[in-house]
């Protein structure tokens, strides 16, 4: 049988005789299983070396486009820049287009500009909107692959989604909140950024459905849920919205913060002299790290930003013919408390 490597190459890599390798490749009898495994490992190693040779001298320029509070984009940028040297021998550079304001026209504008200038790939955190879908499709059509990050745009021609299973994250938050509240009729406040990002809707659905299911297991209707939205994750806006919610609902004793602005939410409870028994949020940014240490936040649902950055870049490199065998997979959800949270998120 033919093979992509010469028998001599495989034999040198495996430290075996050419005759032994030939018997393995032709599936002849009289070869031990561990010897077959050694030959297969040698072929795998040669594949990796060939990939490294293909990457030698290759240069990639990726664009990162995000509409998100600066506390998260800063964390992701630091994680990505820390990971770039690990992608050698290829040379990877990134341009960053970061906005705190959520706007579909601005997102379309940023992506359209990239399509005109050219890029080897785009990592984007974008609203799931028809205009955004059309613009991502245009990028792909002109030869620029796209990876969606944190929140997906599944109807577009993007190559892959990188991030957590957001519905599972919402379900996890519901389990934590309900367990820590235990018995009683305490209500829960959901704080979201806006309704234009798919991930926030998925987290909310996972949270609500799981909270109902947990209530049903106890033979109750489930906890009351109060929602505030359109905060853009900004502390000042969140603080005002939470104050209004607390003034109208005297049983609010827990918070599930889907999108951020947690410092503002904590201040609102403190200003009104109300106790927040359970507070679950997302992402170990500088604010949440401080709030965890102080005990103001009970738990943070987090994911490894460096692993995300590495996977996103490798998917784009694969689209450019630089590597192979890269498959998208969901990021593991980490539950962090003040007892196990690292000093740095990456």
GROMACS .gro file of C-alpha atoms in nm:
model
  346
    1UNK     CA    1   0.000   0.000   0.000
    2UNK     CA    2   0.116   0.354  -0.067
    3UNK     CA    3   0.170   0.599   0.217
    4UNK     CA    4   0.230   0.973   0.243
    5UNK     CA    5   0.575   0.911   0.398
    6UNK     CA    6   0.855   0.685   0.284
    7UNK     CA    7   0.914   0.372   0.489
    8UNK     CA    8   1.264   0.502   0.569
    9UNK     CA    9   1.124   0.827   0.714
   10UNK     CA   10   0.876   0.644   0.937
   11UNK     CA   11   1.141   0.395   1.049
   12UNK     CA   12   1.383   0.675   1.145
   13UNK     CA   13   1.110   0.857   1.337
   14UNK     CA   14   0.998   0.540   1.519
   15UNK     CA   15   1.346   0.399   1.581
   16UNK     CA   16   1.248   0.071   1.416
   17UNK     CA   17   1.376  -0.125   1.119
   18UNK     CA   18   1.237  -0.058   0.774
   19UNK     CA   19   1.127  -0.420   0.752
   20UNK     CA   20   0.919  -0.387   1.072
   21UNK     CA   21   0.757  -0.068   0.953
   22UNK     CA   22   0.679  -0.228   0.618
   23UNK     CA   23   0.505  -0.519   0.794
   24UNK     CA   24   0.295  -0.275   1.000
   25UNK     CA   25   0.198  -0.063   0.699
   26UNK     CA   26   0.088  -0.371   0.507
   27UNK     CA   27  -0.092  -0.516   0.810
   28UNK     CA   28   0.111  -0.837   0.805
   29UNK     CA   29   0.098  -1.083   1.098
   30UNK     CA   30   0.369  -1.130   1.357
   31UNK     CA   31   0.385  -0.769   1.478
   32UNK     CA   32   0.317  -0.680   1.840
   33UNK     CA   33   0.046  -0.424   1.920
   34UNK     CA   34   0.288  -0.190   2.095
   35UNK     CA   35   0.506  -0.192   1.782
   36UNK     CA   36   0.205  -0.099   1.569
   37UNK     CA   37   0.133   0.182   1.817
   38UNK     CA   38   0.492   0.307   1.785
   39UNK     CA   39   0.459   0.323   1.408
   40UNK     CA   40   0.128   0.508   1.431
   41UNK     CA   41   0.280   0.754   1.678
   42UNK     CA   42   0.571   0.812   1.441
   43UNK     CA   43   0.327   0.894   1.159
   44UNK     CA   44   0.139   1.133   1.389
   45UNK     CA   45   0.467   1.303   1.484
   46UNK     CA   46   0.564   1.338   1.118
   47UNK     CA   47   0.225   1.497   1.047
   48UNK     CA   48   0.289   1.754   1.321
   49UNK     CA   49   0.637   1.825   1.189
   50UNK     CA   50   0.502   1.871   0.839
   51UNK     CA   51   0.248   2.118   0.976
   52UNK     CA   52   0.528   2.308   1.151
   53UNK     CA   53   0.722   2.322   0.825
   54UNK     CA   54   0.415   2.452   0.642
   55UNK     CA   55   0.379   2.727   0.903
   56UNK     CA   56   0.745   2.829   0.889
   57UNK     CA   57   0.754   3.179   0.746
   58UNK     CA   58   0.374   3.209   0.721
   59UNK     CA   59   0.227   3.538   0.835
   60UNK     CA   60  -0.133   3.590   0.941
   61UNK     CA   61  -0.314   3.915   1.013
   62UNK     CA   62  -0.637   3.870   1.207
   63UNK     CA   63  -0.897   4.128   1.307
   64UNK     CA   64  -1.078   4.119   1.642
   65UNK     CA   65  -1.412   4.300   1.642
   66UNK     CA   66  -1.609   4.331   1.965
   67UNK     CA   67  -1.898   4.526   2.109
   68UNK     CA   68  -1.858   4.469   2.480
   69UNK     CA   69  -1.767   4.657   2.799
   70UNK     CA   70  -1.398   4.743   2.814
   71UNK     CA   71  -1.344   4.525   3.120
   72UNK     CA   72  -1.407   4.212   2.906
   73UNK     CA   73  -1.239   4.322   2.583
   74UNK     CA   74  -0.929   4.418   2.783
   75UNK     CA   75  -0.914   4.072   2.938
   76UNK     CA   76  -0.957   3.898   2.603
   77UNK     CA   77  -0.701   4.119   2.432
   78UNK     CA   78  -0.445   4.040   2.702
   79UNK     CA   79  -0.520   3.668   2.671
   80UNK     CA   80  -0.487   3.676   2.292
   81UNK     CA   81  -0.163   3.873   2.296
   82UNK     CA   82  -0.019   3.630   2.551
   83UNK     CA   83  -0.112   3.339   2.326
   84UNK     CA   84   0.022   3.475   1.994
   85UNK     CA   85   0.387   3.369   2.053
   86UNK     CA   86   0.262   3.013   2.115
   87UNK     CA   87   0.142   2.996   1.753
   88UNK     CA   88   0.497   2.992   1.617
   89UNK     CA   89   0.662   2.921   1.380
   90UNK     CA   90   0.384   3.119   1.211
   91UNK     CA   91   0.381   3.491   1.279
   92UNK     CA   92   0.037   3.613   1.384
   93UNK     CA   93  -0.057   3.977   1.430
   94UNK     CA   94  -0.394   4.118   1.532
   95UNK     CA   95  -0.580   4.444   1.480
   96UNK     CA   96  -0.843   4.534   1.740
   97UNK     CA   97  -1.173   4.710   1.676
   98UNK     CA   98  -1.336   4.745   2.018
   99UNK     CA   99  -1.649   4.938   2.106
  100UNK     CA  100  -1.848   4.953   2.430
  101UNK     CA  101  -2.164   5.080   2.260
  102UNK     CA  102  -2.391   4.813   2.116
  103UNK     CA  103  -2.493   4.909   1.764
  104UNK     CA  104  -2.569   4.696   1.462
  105UNK     CA  105  -2.481   4.975   1.214
  106UNK     CA  106  -2.142   5.026   1.383
  107UNK     CA  107  -2.073   4.653   1.374
  108UNK     CA  108  -2.162   4.638   1.005
  109UNK     CA  109  -1.941   4.942   0.943
  110UNK     CA  110  -1.640   4.781   1.116
  111UNK     CA  111  -1.680   4.449   0.933
  112UNK     CA  112  -1.735   4.617   0.596
  113UNK     CA  113  -1.417   4.818   0.639
  114UNK     CA  114  -1.222   4.498   0.708
  115UNK     CA  115  -1.369   4.337   0.395
  116UNK     CA  116  -1.242   4.632   0.191
  117UNK     CA  117  -0.893   4.639   0.345
  118UNK     CA  118  -0.839   4.263   0.356
  119UNK     CA  119  -0.759   4.024   0.639
  120UNK     CA  120  -0.666   3.662   0.696
  121UNK     CA  121  -0.957   3.615   0.935
  122UNK     CA  122  -1.192   3.781   1.181
  123UNK     CA  123  -1.280   3.697   1.542
  124UNK     CA  124  -1.607   3.872   1.619
  125UNK     CA  125  -1.844   3.921   1.911
  126UNK     CA  126  -2.148   4.053   1.729
  127UNK     CA  127  -2.527   4.082   1.754
  128UNK     CA  128  -2.729   3.810   1.581
  129UNK     CA  129  -2.893   4.046   1.334
  130UNK     CA  130  -2.980   3.999   0.964
  131UNK     CA  131  -2.752   4.286   0.862
  132UNK     CA  132  -2.465   4.134   1.058
  133UNK     CA  133  -2.537   3.794   0.900
  134UNK     CA  134  -2.520   3.949   0.553
  135UNK     CA  135  -2.193   4.127   0.632
  136UNK     CA  136  -2.029   3.813   0.773
  137UNK     CA  137  -2.141   3.627   0.461
  138UNK     CA  138  -1.982   3.899   0.247
  139UNK     CA  139  -1.652   3.861   0.436
  140UNK     CA  140  -1.653   3.486   0.372
  141UNK     CA  141  -1.742   3.536   0.006
  142UNK     CA  142  -1.438   3.762  -0.045
  143UNK     CA  143  -1.215   3.501   0.118
  144UNK     CA  144  -1.200   3.619   0.479
  145UNK     CA  145  -1.301   3.345   0.727
  146UNK     CA  146  -1.492   3.442   1.039
  147UNK     CA  147  -1.507   3.290   1.388
  148UNK     CA  148  -1.782   3.410   1.623
  149UNK     CA  149  -1.682   3.440   1.988
  150UNK     CA  150  -1.887   3.429   2.313
  151UNK     CA  151  -2.212   3.481   2.121
  152UNK     CA  152  -2.294   3.304   1.797
  153UNK     CA  153  -2.441   3.416   1.464
  154UNK     CA  154  -2.539   3.064   1.353
  155UNK     CA  155  -2.724   3.151   1.033
  156UNK     CA  156  -2.415   3.315   0.887
  157UNK     CA  157  -2.136   3.147   0.691
  158UNK     CA  158  -1.893   3.177   0.983
  159UNK     CA  159  -1.642   2.894   1.010
  160UNK     CA  160  -1.707   2.812   1.374
  161UNK     CA  161  -1.828   2.938   1.710
  162UNK     CA  162  -1.584   2.954   2.002
  163UNK     CA  163  -1.711   2.989   2.357
  164UNK     CA  164  -1.923   2.822   2.622
  165UNK     CA  165  -2.260   2.655   2.584
  166UNK     CA  166  -2.459   2.957   2.697
  167UNK     CA  167  -2.779   2.769   2.772
  168UNK     CA  168  -2.585   2.528   2.994
  169UNK     CA  169  -2.426   2.826   3.166
  170UNK     CA  170  -2.769   2.970   3.246
  171UNK     CA  171  -2.881   2.633   3.379
  172UNK     CA  172  -2.569   2.615   3.597
  173UNK     CA  173  -2.641   2.960   3.736
  174UNK     CA  174  -3.000   2.859   3.818
  175UNK     CA  175  -2.879   2.551   4.004
  176UNK     CA  176  -2.634   2.756   4.212
  177UNK     CA  177  -2.884   3.032   4.291
  178UNK     CA  178  -3.165   2.794   4.384
  179UNK     CA  179  -2.941   2.572   4.594
  180UNK     CA  180  -2.792   2.860   4.792
  181UNK     CA  181  -3.128   3.026   4.850
  182UNK     CA  182  -3.264   2.691   4.976
  183UNK     CA  183  -3.623   2.700   5.107
  184UNK     CA  184  -3.828   3.018   5.102
  185UNK     CA  185  -3.990   3.245   4.848
  186UNK     CA  186  -3.698   3.477   4.768
  187UNK     CA  187  -3.715   3.623   4.417
  188UNK     CA  188  -3.427   3.649   4.168
  189UNK     CA  189  -3.320   3.950   3.963
  190UNK     CA  190  -3.183   3.886   3.613
  191UNK     CA  191  -2.961   4.166   3.483
  192UNK     CA  192  -2.888   4.155   3.108
  193UNK     CA  193  -2.709   4.389   2.873
  194UNK     CA  194  -2.959   4.397   2.588
  195UNK     CA  195  -3.167   4.167   2.370
  196UNK     CA  196  -2.948   4.193   2.059
  197UNK     CA  197  -2.689   3.933   2.163
  198UNK     CA  198  -2.785   3.570   2.118
  199UNK     CA  199  -2.574   3.444   2.409
  200UNK     CA  200  -2.769   3.651   2.662
  201UNK     CA  201  -3.101   3.514   2.541
  202UNK     CA  202  -2.965   3.159   2.559
  203UNK     CA  203  -2.835   3.213   2.912
  204UNK     CA  204  -3.170   3.353   3.022
  205UNK     CA  205  -3.363   3.062   2.869
  206UNK     CA  206  -3.136   2.813   3.041
  207UNK     CA  207  -3.174   2.995   3.371
  208UNK     CA  208  -3.552   3.030   3.363
  209UNK     CA  209  -3.623   2.676   3.242
  210UNK     CA  210  -3.393   2.520   3.502
  211UNK     CA  211  -3.534   2.735   3.782
  212UNK     CA  212  -3.885   2.618   3.687
  213UNK     CA  213  -3.770   2.256   3.673
  214UNK     CA  214  -3.610   2.281   4.016
  215UNK     CA  215  -3.928   2.431   4.155
  216UNK     CA  216  -4.132   2.152   4.000
  217UNK     CA  217  -3.908   1.896   4.169
  218UNK     CA  218  -4.003   2.055   4.501
  219UNK     CA  219  -4.369   2.068   4.406
  220UNK     CA  220  -4.377   2.447   4.373
  221UNK     CA  221  -4.427   2.692   4.086
  222UNK     CA  222  -4.064   2.800   4.107
  223UNK     CA  223  -3.909   3.125   4.216
  224UNK     CA  224  -4.029   3.460   4.092
  225UNK     CA  225  -3.796   3.618   3.839
  226UNK     CA  226  -3.765   3.992   3.775
  227UNK     CA  227  -3.568   4.107   3.471
  228UNK     CA  228  -3.396   4.432   3.381
  229UNK     CA  229  -3.228   4.485   3.046
  230UNK     CA  230  -3.082   4.750   2.812
  231UNK     CA  231  -2.807   4.832   3.061
  232UNK     CA  232  -2.520   4.787   2.811
  233UNK     CA  233  -2.335   4.635   3.106
  234UNK     CA  234  -2.239   4.981   3.236
  235UNK     CA  235  -2.218   5.020   3.613
  236UNK     CA  236  -2.400   5.352   3.634
  237UNK     CA  237  -2.693   5.232   3.426
  238UNK     CA  238  -2.713   4.898   3.608
  239UNK     CA  239  -2.710   5.072   3.946
  240UNK     CA  240  -3.012   5.288   3.857
  241UNK     CA  241  -3.207   4.998   3.706
  242UNK     CA  242  -3.140   4.771   4.005
  243UNK     CA  243  -3.243   5.046   4.248
  244UNK     CA  244  -3.577   5.080   4.067
  245UNK     CA  245  -3.629   4.702   4.071
  246UNK     CA  246  -3.552   4.680   4.443
  247UNK     CA  247  -3.794   4.964   4.519
  248UNK     CA  248  -4.074   4.776   4.341
  249UNK     CA  249  -4.001   4.421   4.464
  250UNK     CA  250  -3.935   4.356   4.832
  251UNK     CA  251  -3.849   3.985   4.793
  252UNK     CA  252  -3.547   4.026   4.564
  253UNK     CA  253  -3.260   3.852   4.741
  254UNK     CA  254  -3.053   3.711   4.455
  255UNK     CA  255  -2.899   3.827   4.127
  256UNK     CA  256  -2.804   3.646   3.809
  257UNK     CA  257  -2.599   3.895   3.610
  258UNK     CA  258  -2.590   3.780   3.249
  259UNK     CA  259  -2.408   4.071   3.092
  260UNK     CA  260  -2.213   4.266   3.354
  261UNK     CA  261  -2.223   4.590   3.545
  262UNK     CA  262  -2.192   4.396   3.869
  263UNK     CA  263  -2.027   4.676   4.065
  264UNK     CA  264  -2.333   4.891   3.996
  265UNK     CA  265  -2.570   4.613   4.105
  266UNK     CA  266  -2.381   4.563   4.432
  267UNK     CA  267  -2.387   4.938   4.501
  268UNK     CA  268  -2.764   4.948   4.449
  269UNK     CA  269  -2.824   4.679   4.712
  270UNK     CA  270  -2.590   4.855   4.953
  271UNK     CA  271  -2.743   5.199   4.895
  272UNK     CA  272  -3.092   5.073   4.977
  273UNK     CA  273  -2.974   4.862   5.269
  274UNK     CA  274  -3.094   4.541   5.107
  275UNK     CA  275  -2.921   4.206   5.146
  276UNK     CA  276  -2.819   4.009   4.837
  277UNK     CA  277  -2.788   3.652   4.956
  278UNK     CA  278  -2.668   3.505   4.625
  279UNK     CA  279  -2.498   3.676   4.331
  280UNK     CA  280  -2.383   3.482   4.023
  281UNK     CA  281  -2.213   3.653   3.728
  282UNK     CA  282  -1.996   3.583   3.424
  283UNK     CA  283  -1.626   3.629   3.339
  284UNK     CA  284  -1.335   3.686   3.573
  285UNK     CA  285  -1.254   4.046   3.483
  286UNK     CA  286  -1.088   4.289   3.725
  287UNK     CA  287  -1.422   4.404   3.871
  288UNK     CA  288  -1.550   4.052   3.933
  289UNK     CA  289  -1.220   3.944   4.084
  290UNK     CA  290  -1.249   4.223   4.339
  291UNK     CA  291  -1.617   4.152   4.408
  292UNK     CA  292  -1.541   3.782   4.461
  293UNK     CA  293  -1.266   3.859   4.710
  294UNK     CA  294  -1.494   4.092   4.906
  295UNK     CA  295  -1.777   3.836   4.916
  296UNK     CA  296  -2.015   4.068   4.727
  297UNK     CA  297  -2.039   3.810   4.447
  298UNK     CA  298  -2.096   3.443   4.529
  299UNK     CA  299  -1.970   3.278   4.209
  300UNK     CA  300  -1.844   3.364   3.863
  301UNK     CA  301  -1.898   3.141   3.560
  302UNK     CA  302  -1.579   3.166   3.362
  303UNK     CA  303  -1.393   3.009   3.070
  304UNK     CA  304  -1.026   2.996   2.977
  305UNK     CA  305  -0.973   3.302   2.758
  306UNK     CA  306  -0.628   3.192   2.642
  307UNK     CA  307  -0.763   2.854   2.532
  308UNK     CA  308  -1.044   3.035   2.349
  309UNK     CA  309  -0.798   3.270   2.178
  310UNK     CA  310  -0.573   2.983   2.075
  311UNK     CA  311  -0.861   2.781   1.930
  312UNK     CA  312  -1.005   3.079   1.741
  313UNK     CA  313  -0.667   3.156   1.583
  314UNK     CA  314  -0.601   2.793   1.490
  315UNK     CA  315  -0.941   2.766   1.323
  316UNK     CA  316  -0.861   3.073   1.114
  317UNK     CA  317  -0.513   2.940   1.037
  318UNK     CA  318  -0.672   2.614   0.923
  319UNK     CA  319  -0.905   2.808   0.694
  320UNK     CA  320  -0.593   2.965   0.545
  321UNK     CA  321  -0.431   2.626   0.485
  322UNK     CA  322  -0.177   2.663   0.763
  323UNK     CA  323  -0.279   2.376   0.991
  324UNK     CA  324  -0.515   2.081   0.984
  325UNK     CA  325  -0.726   1.871   1.214
  326UNK     CA  326  -0.861   2.163   1.418
  327UNK     CA  327  -1.217   2.112   1.541
  328UNK     CA  328  -1.435   2.364   1.720
  329UNK     CA  329  -1.553   2.265   2.066
  330UNK     CA  330  -1.735   2.434   2.351
  331UNK     CA  331  -1.525   2.589   2.625
  332UNK     CA  332  -1.557   2.417   2.966
  333UNK     CA  333  -1.756   2.624   3.217
  334UNK     CA  334  -1.556   2.700   3.531
  335UNK     CA  335  -1.736   2.783   3.858
  336UNK     CA  336  -1.516   3.024   4.051
  337UNK     CA  337  -1.564   3.141   4.410
  338UNK     CA  338  -1.343   3.352   4.635
  339UNK     CA  339  -1.179   3.028   4.746
  340UNK     CA  340  -1.060   2.904   4.406
  341UNK     CA  341  -1.045   3.212   4.182
  342UNK     CA  342  -0.697   3.274   4.036
  343UNK     CA  343  -0.536   3.615   4.075
  344UNK     CA  344  -0.530   3.644   3.696
  345UNK     CA  345  -0.798   3.523   3.452
  346UNK     CA  346  -0.532   3.400   3.205
   0.00000   0.00000   0.00000
